[in-house]
PDB file of C-alpha atoms and ligand atoms in Angstrom:
ATOM      1  CA  MET L   1     159.022  78.868 -84.983  1.00 43.00           C
ATOM      2  CA  ASN L   2     158.505  78.567 -88.434  1.00 47.00           C
ATOM      3  CA  GLN L   3     155.780  76.599 -89.098  1.00 48.00           C
ATOM      4  CA  THR L   4     156.171  75.708 -92.580  1.00 48.00           C
ATOM      5  CA  THR L   5     159.287  74.553 -92.951  1.00 53.00           C
ATOM      6  CA  SER L   6     158.636  71.746 -90.020  1.00 62.00           C
ATOM      7  CA  LYS L   7     155.397  70.713 -91.236  1.00 81.00           C
ATOM      8  CA  ARG L   8     155.923  69.648 -94.729  1.00 87.00           C
ATOM      9  CA  ASN L   9     154.906  66.160 -95.550  1.00 90.00           C
ATOM     10  CA  PRO L  10     156.949  63.929 -97.182  1.00 91.00           C
ATOM     11  CA  LYS L  11     157.055  63.442-101.115  1.00 92.00           C
ATOM     12  CA  TRP L  12     154.501  61.207-102.762  1.00 94.00           C
ATOM     13  CA  HIS L  13     155.813  57.313-102.301  1.00 93.00           C
ATOM     14  CA  ARG L  14     155.852  55.248-105.413  1.00 95.00           C
ATOM     15  CA  ASP L  15     152.893  53.434-103.942  1.00 96.00           C
ATOM     16  CA  GLU L  16     150.827  55.869-103.358  1.00 97.00           C
ATOM     17  CA  ILE L  17     151.582  57.012-107.163  1.00 97.00           C
ATOM     18  CA  ILE L  18     150.583  53.531-108.092  1.00 97.00           C
ATOM     19  CA  LEU L  19     147.262  54.171-106.473  1.00 98.00           C
ATOM     20  CA  ALA L  20     146.659  57.856-107.682  1.00 98.00           C
ATOM     21  CA  LEU L  21     147.703  57.004-111.536  1.00 98.00           C
ATOM     22  CA  ASP L  22     145.022  53.703-111.624  1.00 98.00           C
ATOM     23  CA  LEU L  23     142.428  56.322-110.371  1.00 98.00           C
ATOM     24  CA  TYR L  24     143.449  58.906-112.852  1.00 98.00           C
ATOM     25  CA  PHE L  25     143.016  56.358-115.768  1.00 97.00           C
ATOM     26  CA  LYS L  26     139.495  55.917-114.640  1.00 97.00           C
ATOM     27  CA  LEU L  27     138.563  59.860-114.352  1.00 97.00           C
ATOM     28  CA  GLU L  28     137.765  62.309-117.063  1.00 95.00           C
ATOM     29  CA  PRO L  29     139.573  65.197-116.484  1.00 95.00           C
ATOM     30  CA  GLY L  30     136.438  67.250-115.210  1.00 95.00           C
ATOM     31  CA  GLN L  31     136.045  64.987-112.560  1.00 96.00           C
ATOM     32  CA  ILE L  32     139.772  65.480-110.878  1.00 96.00           C
ATOM     33  CA  HIS L  33     139.259  67.470-107.765  1.00 95.00           C
ATOM     34  CA  GLY L  34     139.019  67.166-103.920  1.00 95.00           C
ATOM     35  CA  ARG L  35     135.370  66.486-103.798  1.00 96.00           C
ATOM     36  CA  ASN L  36     134.776  63.119-105.926  1.00 97.00           C
ATOM     37  CA  PRO L  37     133.726  60.682-103.506  1.00 98.00           C
ATOM     38  CA  ALA L  38     136.406  58.468-105.894  1.00 98.00           C
ATOM     39  CA  VAL L  39     139.097  60.874-104.941  1.00 97.00           C
ATOM     40  CA  ILE L  40     137.740  61.219-101.113  1.00 97.00           C
ATOM     41  CA  GLU L  41     137.971  57.096-100.861  1.00 97.00           C
ATOM     42  CA  LEU L  42     141.734  57.232-102.365  1.00 98.00           C
ATOM     43  CA  SER L  43     142.655  59.770-100.038  1.00 97.00           C
ATOM     44  CA  GLU L  44     141.316  57.126 -97.656  1.00 95.00           C
ATOM     45  CA  VAL L  45     143.707  54.323 -98.878  1.00 96.00           C
ATOM     46  CA  ILE L  46     146.539  55.899 -99.150  1.00 95.00           C
ATOM     47  CA  ASN L  47     146.572  57.328 -95.353  1.00 93.00           C
ATOM     48  CA  ARG L  48     146.501  53.516 -94.485  1.00 91.00           C
ATOM     49  CA  LEU L  49     149.574  52.184 -96.597  1.00 92.00           C
ATOM     50  CA  PRO L  50     152.242  50.998 -93.882  1.00 87.00           C
ATOM     51  CA  ILE L  51     154.641  53.639 -95.382  1.00 87.00           C
ATOM     52  CA  PHE L  52     155.052  56.938 -93.445  1.00 84.00           C
ATOM     53  CA  ASP L  53     154.628  56.668 -89.780  1.00 79.00           C
ATOM     54  CA  ILE L  54     156.034  60.533 -89.754  1.00 83.00           C
ATOM     55  CA  ARG L  55     153.574  62.842 -91.070  1.00 87.00           C
ATOM     56  CA  PRO L  56     154.840  66.147 -90.022  1.00 88.00           C
ATOM     57  CA  ASP L  57     151.572  67.557 -91.204  1.00 88.00           C
ATOM     58  CA  ALA L  58     149.125  64.879 -90.214  1.00 87.00           C
ATOM     59  CA  GLU L  59     145.989  66.489 -90.897  1.00 87.00           C
ATOM     60  CA  LYS L  60     147.140  67.672 -94.440  1.00 90.00           C
ATOM     61  CA  PHE L  61     148.811  64.548 -95.069  1.00 92.00           C
ATOM     62  CA  ARG L  62     147.224  63.081 -98.648  1.00 94.00           C
ATOM     63  CA  ASN L  63     143.947  64.878 -97.832  1.00 95.00           C
ATOM     64  CA  PRO L  64     141.422  64.832-100.416  1.00 96.00           C
ATOM     65  CA  ASN L  65     142.732  68.335-101.936  1.00 95.00           C
ATOM     66  CA  GLY L  66     146.096  67.258-102.243  1.00 95.00           C
ATOM     67  CA  VAL L  67     145.084  64.426-103.717  1.00 96.00           C
ATOM     68  CA  GLY L  68     143.088  65.739-106.343  1.00 96.00           C
ATOM     69  CA  LEU L  69     146.321  67.788-107.049  1.00 95.00           C
ATOM     70  CA  LYS L  70     148.515  64.948-107.691  1.00 96.00           C
ATOM     71  CA  LEU L  71     145.930  63.836-110.074  1.00 96.00           C
ATOM     72  CA  SER L  72     146.076  67.071-111.741  1.00 96.00           C
ATOM     73  CA  ASN L  73     149.692  66.245-112.001  1.00 96.00           C
ATOM     74  CA  PHE L  74     149.282  63.254-114.411  1.00 97.00           C
ATOM     75  CA  LEU L  75     147.225  65.946-116.865  1.00 96.00           C
ATOM     76  CA  ALA L  76     150.500  67.688-117.161  1.00 95.00           C
ATOM     77  CA  ILE L  77     152.578  64.512-117.967  1.00 96.00           C
ATOM     78  CA  ASP L  78     149.411  62.994-120.127  1.00 96.00           C
ATOM     79  CA  PRO L  79     150.123  63.636-124.220  1.00 95.00           C
ATOM     80  CA  ASN L  80     146.820  62.785-124.468  1.00 93.00           C
ATOM     81  CA  TYR L  81     145.740  65.931-122.570  1.00 94.00           C
ATOM     82  CA  HIS L  82     145.796  69.236-124.418  1.00 91.00           C
ATOM     83  CA  GLY L  83     144.680  71.399-121.245  1.00 89.00           C
ATOM     84  CA  LYS L  84     146.321  72.552-118.540  1.00 87.00           C
ATOM     85  CA  GLY L  85     147.516  70.147-115.515  1.00 84.00           C
ATOM     86  CA  MET L  86     149.479  70.980-112.442  1.00 87.00           C
ATOM     87  CA  GLU L  87     153.121  71.283-113.265  1.00 90.00           C
ATOM     88  CA  SER L  88     154.947  70.446-110.172  1.00 91.00           C
ATOM     89  CA  PHE L  89     154.888  66.910-110.621  1.00 94.00           C
ATOM     90  CA  SER L  90     158.243  64.666-109.724  1.00 95.00           C
ATOM     91  CA  LYS L  91     160.370  62.864-111.940  1.00 95.00           C
ATOM     92  CA  LEU L  92     158.900  59.550-110.073  1.00 95.00           C
ATOM     93  CA  ASP L  93     155.569  60.857-111.017  1.00 96.00           C
ATOM     94  CA  GLN L  94     156.487  60.972-115.059  1.00 97.00           C
ATOM     95  CA  ALA L  95     158.787  57.476-114.503  1.00 96.00           C
ATOM     96  CA  VAL L  96     155.621  55.395-113.276  1.00 97.00           C
ATOM     97  CA  PHE L  97     153.017  57.352-115.774  1.00 98.00           C
ATOM     98  CA  TYR L  98     155.246  56.260-118.807  1.00 97.00           C
ATOM     99  CA  GLU L  99     155.713  52.840-117.169  1.00 96.00           C
ATOM    100  CA  PHE L 100     151.828  51.840-117.090  1.00 97.00           C
ATOM    101  CA  ASN L 101     150.401  54.016-119.487  1.00 97.00           C
ATOM    102  CA  HIS L 102     150.300  51.126-121.741  1.00 96.00           C
ATOM    103  CA  LYS L 103     149.502  48.320-119.261  1.00 96.00           C
ATOM    104  CA  ARG L 104     146.892  49.898-117.242  1.00 96.00           C
ATOM    105  CA  GLU L 105     145.577  46.293-116.409  1.00 95.00           C
ATOM    106  CA  GLU L 106     148.709  45.089-114.850  1.00 94.00           C
ATOM    107  CA  LEU L 107     148.677  48.538-112.835  1.00 96.00           C
ATOM    108  CA  SER L 108     144.899  47.713-111.641  1.00 96.00           C
ATOM    109  CA  ARG L 109     145.886  44.509-110.571  1.00 94.00           C
ATOM    110  CA  ILE L 110     149.232  45.968-108.132  1.00 94.00           C
ATOM    111  CA  ALA L 111     146.889  48.923-107.209  1.00 96.00           C
ATOM    112  CA  ASN L 112     143.884  45.985-106.373  1.00 95.00           C
ATOM    113  CA  THR L 113     146.142  44.254-103.906  1.00 93.00           C
ATOM    114  CA  ILE L 114     147.714  47.448-102.442  1.00 94.00           C
ATOM    115  CA  ARG L 115     144.230  48.375-101.515  1.00 95.00           C
ATOM    116  CA  GLN L 116     143.307  44.920-100.122  1.00 93.00           C
ATOM    117  CA  THR L 117     146.218  44.585 -98.257  1.00 92.00           C
ATOM    118  CA  VAL L 118     145.729  47.677 -96.092  1.00 91.00           C
ATOM    119  CA  SER L 119     142.174  47.058 -95.959  1.00 92.00           C
ATOM    120  CA  ASN L 120     142.759  44.373 -93.498  1.00 91.00           C
ATOM    121  CA  PRO L 121     143.664  46.131 -90.433  1.00 90.00           C
ATOM    122  CA  GLN L 122     145.543  43.523 -88.744  1.00 91.00           C
ATOM    123  CA  LEU L 123     147.625  42.513 -92.003  1.00 90.00           C
ATOM    124  CA  ARG L 124     148.514  46.225 -91.957  1.00 89.00           C
ATOM    125  CA  LEU L 125     149.721  46.349 -88.806  1.00 88.00           C
ATOM    126  CA  LYS L 126     151.935  43.274 -89.224  1.00 90.00           C
ATOM    127  CA  LEU L 127     153.604  44.769 -92.443  1.00 90.00           C
ATOM    128  CA  TYR L 128     154.466  47.805 -90.094  1.00 87.00           C
ATOM    129  CA  GLU L 129     156.365  45.437 -88.240  1.00 87.00           C
ATOM    130  CA  ILE L 130     158.400  43.745 -91.211  1.00 88.00           C
ATOM    131  CA  GLN L 131     161.918  45.861 -90.815  1.00 83.00           C
ATOM    132  CA  GLU L 132     163.594  46.321 -93.938  1.00 83.00           C
ATOM    133  CA  GLU L 133     167.536  46.116 -94.189  1.00 83.00           C
ATOM    134  CA  PRO L 134     169.593  49.460 -95.435  1.00 83.00           C
ATOM    135  CA  GLU L 135     170.205  47.906 -98.497  1.00 84.00           C
ATOM    136  CA  GLU L 136     166.559  46.596 -99.456  1.00 83.00           C
ATOM    137  CA  GLU L 137     165.552  50.532 -98.750  1.00 81.00           C
ATOM    138  CA  LEU L 138     167.281  51.557-102.021  1.00 81.00           C
ATOM    139  CA  LEU L 139     165.504  48.946-104.020  1.00 83.00           C
ATOM    140  CA  GLU L 140     162.543  50.025-106.062  1.00 83.00           C
ATOM    141  CA  PHE L 141     160.013  47.352-106.703  1.00 88.00           C
ATOM    142  CA  ARG L 142     158.012  47.453-109.632  1.00 89.00           C
ATOM    143  CA  GLU L 143     154.592  46.384-107.388  1.00 90.00           C
ATOM    144  CA  GLY L 144     155.856  48.802-104.691  1.00 92.00           C
ATOM    145  CA  ARG L 145     157.149  48.961-101.122  1.00 92.00           C
ATOM    146  CA  VAL L 146     153.375  47.547 -99.671  1.00 93.00           C
ATOM    147  CA  LEU L 147     153.282  44.256-101.872  1.00 92.00           C
ATOM    148  CA  TYR L 148     157.437  43.662-101.192  1.00 92.00           C
ATOM    149  CA  LYS L 149     156.451  43.769 -97.481  1.00 92.00           C
ATOM    150  CA  LEU L 150     153.657  41.503 -97.975  1.00 92.00           C
ATOM    151  CA  HIS L 151     156.572  38.992 -99.758  1.00 92.00           C
ATOM    152  CA  LYS L 152     158.595  39.326 -96.504  1.00 92.00           C
ATOM    153  CA  TYR L 153     155.637  38.695 -94.550  1.00 92.00           C
ATOM    154  CA  LYS L 154     154.323  35.344 -96.480  1.00 90.00           C
ATOM    155  CA  GLU L 155     157.915  33.881 -96.552  1.00 91.00           C
ATOM    156  CA  ARG L 156     158.227  34.123 -93.037  1.00 89.00           C
ATOM    157  CA  ASP L 157     155.485  32.605 -91.920  1.00 89.00           C
ATOM    158  CA  SER L 158     156.960  29.752 -89.594  1.00 90.00           C
ATOM    159  CA  LYS L 159     153.906  27.193 -89.858  1.00 92.00           C
ATOM    160  CA  LEU L 160     154.219  27.368 -93.487  1.00 92.00           C
ATOM    161  CA  VAL L 161     158.004  27.971 -93.458  1.00 94.00           C
ATOM    162  CA  LEU L 162     158.218  24.060 -91.581  1.00 95.00           C
ATOM    163  CA  LEU L 163     155.406  22.601 -93.806  1.00 95.00           C
ATOM    164  CA  LYS L 164     157.382  23.284 -96.864  1.00 96.00           C
ATOM    165  CA  LYS L 165     160.758  21.751 -95.307  1.00 96.00           C
ATOM    166  CA  THR L 166     159.009  19.137 -93.945  1.00 96.00           C
ATOM    167  CA  GLN L 167     157.296  18.212 -97.599  1.00 96.00           C
ATOM    168  CA  HIS L 168     160.641  18.741 -99.297  1.00 95.00           C
ATOM    169  CA  LEU L 169     162.745  16.632 -96.856  1.00 95.00           C
ATOM    170  CA  LYS L 170     160.623  13.893 -97.561  1.00 95.00           C
ATOM    171  CA  LYS L 171     160.405  14.206-100.692  1.00 95.00           C
ATOM    172  CA  TYR L 172     164.334  14.913-101.459  1.00 94.00           C
ATOM    173  CA  GLY L 173     165.942  13.714 -98.277  1.00 94.00           C
ATOM    174  CA  SER L 174     167.903  16.751 -97.786  1.00 95.00           C
ATOM    175  CA  LEU L 175     167.399  20.786 -97.778  1.00 96.00           C
ATOM    176  CA  ASP L 176     169.424  21.855-100.604  1.00 96.00           C
ATOM    177  CA  CYS L 177     169.161  25.026-102.412  1.00 96.00           C
ATOM    178  CA  GLU L 178     166.990  25.177-105.092  1.00 95.00           C
ATOM    179  CA  SER L 179     169.121  27.394-107.116  1.00 93.00           C
ATOM    180  CA  CYS L 180     172.915  26.655-106.289  1.00 94.00           C
ATOM    181  CA  ASP L 181     172.269  23.540-104.083  1.00 94.00           C
ATOM    182  CA  PHE L 182     174.140  24.522-101.352  1.00 96.00           C
ATOM    183  CA  ASN L 183     173.474  22.585 -98.078  1.00 97.00           C
ATOM    184  CA  PHE L 184     174.023  24.096 -94.584  1.00 97.00           C
ATOM    185  CA  GLN L 185     174.445  21.170 -93.056  1.00 96.00           C
ATOM    186  CA  VAL L 186     177.011  19.780 -95.298  1.00 97.00           C
ATOM    187  CA  LYS L 187     178.813  23.265 -94.806  1.00 97.00           C
ATOM    188  CA  TYR L 188     178.245  23.836 -91.326  1.00 97.00           C
ATOM    189  CA  GLY L 189     177.790  20.783 -89.653  1.00 97.00           C
ATOM    190  CA  ASP L 190     175.146  20.316 -86.818  1.00 97.00           C
ATOM    191  CA  LEU L 191     174.923  24.338 -86.536  1.00 97.00           C
ATOM    192  CA  GLY L 192     173.363  24.289 -90.416  1.00 96.00           C
ATOM    193  CA  LYS L 193     170.814  21.537 -90.051  1.00 95.00           C
ATOM    194  CA  GLY L 194     167.782  22.181 -90.820  1.00 94.00           C
ATOM    195  CA  TYR L 195     168.439  25.556 -91.837  1.00 96.00           C
ATOM    196  CA  ILE L 196     167.328  27.101 -95.323  1.00 96.00           C
ATOM    197  CA  GLU L 197     164.998  30.148 -96.344  1.00 96.00           C
ATOM    198  CA  CYS L 198     161.816  30.206 -97.811  1.00 96.00           C
ATOM    199  CA  HIS L 199     161.409  32.338-101.130  1.00 95.00           C
ATOM    200  CA  HIS L 200     157.769  33.258-102.509  1.00 93.00           C
ATOM    201  CA  GLN L 201     158.235  33.071-106.216  1.00 90.00           C
ATOM    202  CA  VAL L 202     154.990  34.256-107.873  1.00 86.00           C
ATOM    203  CA  PRO L 203     154.441  38.214-107.803  1.00 84.00           C
ATOM    204  CA  LEU L 204     151.526  38.712-105.601  1.00 85.00           C
ATOM    205  CA  TYR L 205     149.665  41.017-108.057  1.00 83.00           C
ATOM    206  CA  GLN L 206     149.047  37.977-110.766  1.00 81.00           C
ATOM    207  CA  TYR L 207     146.622  36.513-107.900  1.00 77.00           C
ATOM    208  CA  GLU L 208     142.768  37.757-107.850  1.00 70.00           C
ATOM    209  CA  GLY L 209     143.428  39.460-104.979  1.00 68.00           C
ATOM    210  CA  ILE L 210     144.804  37.957-101.693  1.00 72.00           C
ATOM    211  CA  GLN L 211     145.182  34.187-101.309  1.00 75.00           C
ATOM    212  CA  GLN L 212     146.408  31.916 -98.680  1.00 82.00           C
ATOM    213  CA  THR L 213     149.946  30.831 -99.650  1.00 86.00           C
ATOM    214  CA  ARG L 214     150.521  27.354-101.389  1.00 89.00           C
ATOM    215  CA  LEU L 215     153.498  25.034-100.675  1.00 92.00           C
ATOM    216  CA  ASP L 216     154.047  25.426-104.211  1.00 91.00           C
ATOM    217  CA  ASP L 217     154.301  29.135-104.423  1.00 91.00           C
ATOM    218  CA  LEU L 218     157.256  28.596-102.324  1.00 94.00           C
ATOM    219  CA  ALA L 219     161.057  27.722-103.191  1.00 95.00           C
ATOM    220  CA  LEU L 220     163.495  26.857-100.513  1.00 97.00           C
ATOM    221  CA  VAL L 221     166.956  28.679-101.209  1.00 96.00           C
ATOM    222  CA  CYS L 222     170.190  29.517 -99.800  1.00 97.00           C
ATOM    223  CA  SER L 223     170.785  33.513 -98.142  1.00 96.00           C
ATOM    224  CA  ASN L 224     172.504  34.308-100.781  1.00 95.00           C
ATOM    225  CA  CYS L 225     170.731  33.293-103.240  1.00 95.00           C
ATOM    226  CA  HIS L 226     167.634  34.594-101.642  1.00 95.00           C
ATOM    227  CA  ARG L 227     169.540  38.115-101.446  1.00 93.00           C
ATOM    228  CA  MET L 228     169.824  38.007-105.065  1.00 93.00           C
ATOM    229  CA  LEU L 229     166.299  37.054-105.916  1.00 93.00           C
ATOM    230  CA  HIS L 230     165.274  40.149-103.978  1.00 92.00           C
ATOM    231  CA  ARG L 231     167.551  42.487-105.803  1.00 90.00           C
ATOM    232  CA  GLY L 232     166.107  41.409-108.882  1.00 87.00           C
ATOM    233  CA  MET L 233     162.765  40.739-107.785  1.00 83.00           C
ATOM    234  CA  ASP L 234     160.854  42.219-110.955  1.00 79.00           C
ATOM    235  CA  THR L 235     162.667  40.045-113.486  1.00 79.00           C
ATOM    236  CA  LEU L 236     164.829  37.248-111.132  1.00 84.00           C
ATOM    237  CA  SER L 237     163.437  33.470-111.465  1.00 86.00           C
ATOM    238  CA  LEU L 238     165.165  30.530-110.034  1.00 86.00           C
ATOM    239  CA  GLU L 239     165.998  29.332-113.580  1.00 87.00           C
ATOM    240  CA  GLU L 240     167.368  32.828-114.549  1.00 87.00           C
ATOM    241  CA  LEU L 241     169.581  32.986-111.191  1.00 88.00           C
ATOM    242  CA  ARG L 242     170.693  29.588-112.280  1.00 86.00           C
ATOM    243  CA  LYS L 243     171.908  30.839-115.302  1.00 86.00           C
ATOM    244  CA  LEU L 244     173.759  34.004-113.990  1.00 84.00           C
ATOM    245  CA  ALA L 245     175.702  31.780-111.720  1.00 79.00           C
ATOM    246  CA  PHE L 246     176.587  28.744-114.214  1.00 74.00           C
ATOM    247  CA  ILE L 247     175.061  26.137-112.440  1.00 68.00           C
ATOM    248  CA  THR L 248     173.799  23.880-115.163  1.00 64.00           C
ATOM    249  CA  PRO L 249     170.369  22.257-114.454  1.00 58.00           C
TER     250      PRO L 249
HETATM  251 ZN1   ZN N 301     171.799  29.468-103.173  1.00 83.96          ZN
HETATM  252 ZN1   ZN N 302     161.999  36.023-100.893  1.00 83.96          ZN
END
């Protein structure tokens, strides 16, 4: 059997690149190698990401040397570096580099939130269990896939959802979509009674660390609006969605 072709690890994922780039910006070129403790630590963090459960070559998967090589890819991309880097970078490495080159603080916040998420073993397991729809798998999220899963996990917290609905019912008397005013009970009668979905409105990296979800962070929306909000996750607020759908306030 041909070992070399059957044991290829998957390409680097956006989340992994985000973490690597964040470290790259904190290191001097001479510190980029697999023996640097910061590179070894990053290798451990990346191995804990709930992204790839199939690792054809588990031993080599994102090991310190591999992580060091990925950081050297950024040397080759970085216009401020005039030495030689590793030219074998991907289009995605390059795209993520330029996306955050002048937004390093935001990059750090995203990277830190991903790190905190995977440092909690229970939370990490829960995120492994979050299934994504086929069409969601095609979407790219600025915050990456781990924080998208965390978003889904937070808005599916059944206790919290119940609290939110109860609070909303008390205040407004009905469960209308906060974006398009659709009401499941009005449309479907008893079948739709009490049905509405919850959407977490605040990008998770904007918090300092991982926080308990506040009821105000959640909005009640119908399934259509919820899908659309997720498709435009990085840019779309409830108000903007209303405008798109020509709904006047
Ligand atoms: Zn709606
Ligand atoms: Zn949502």
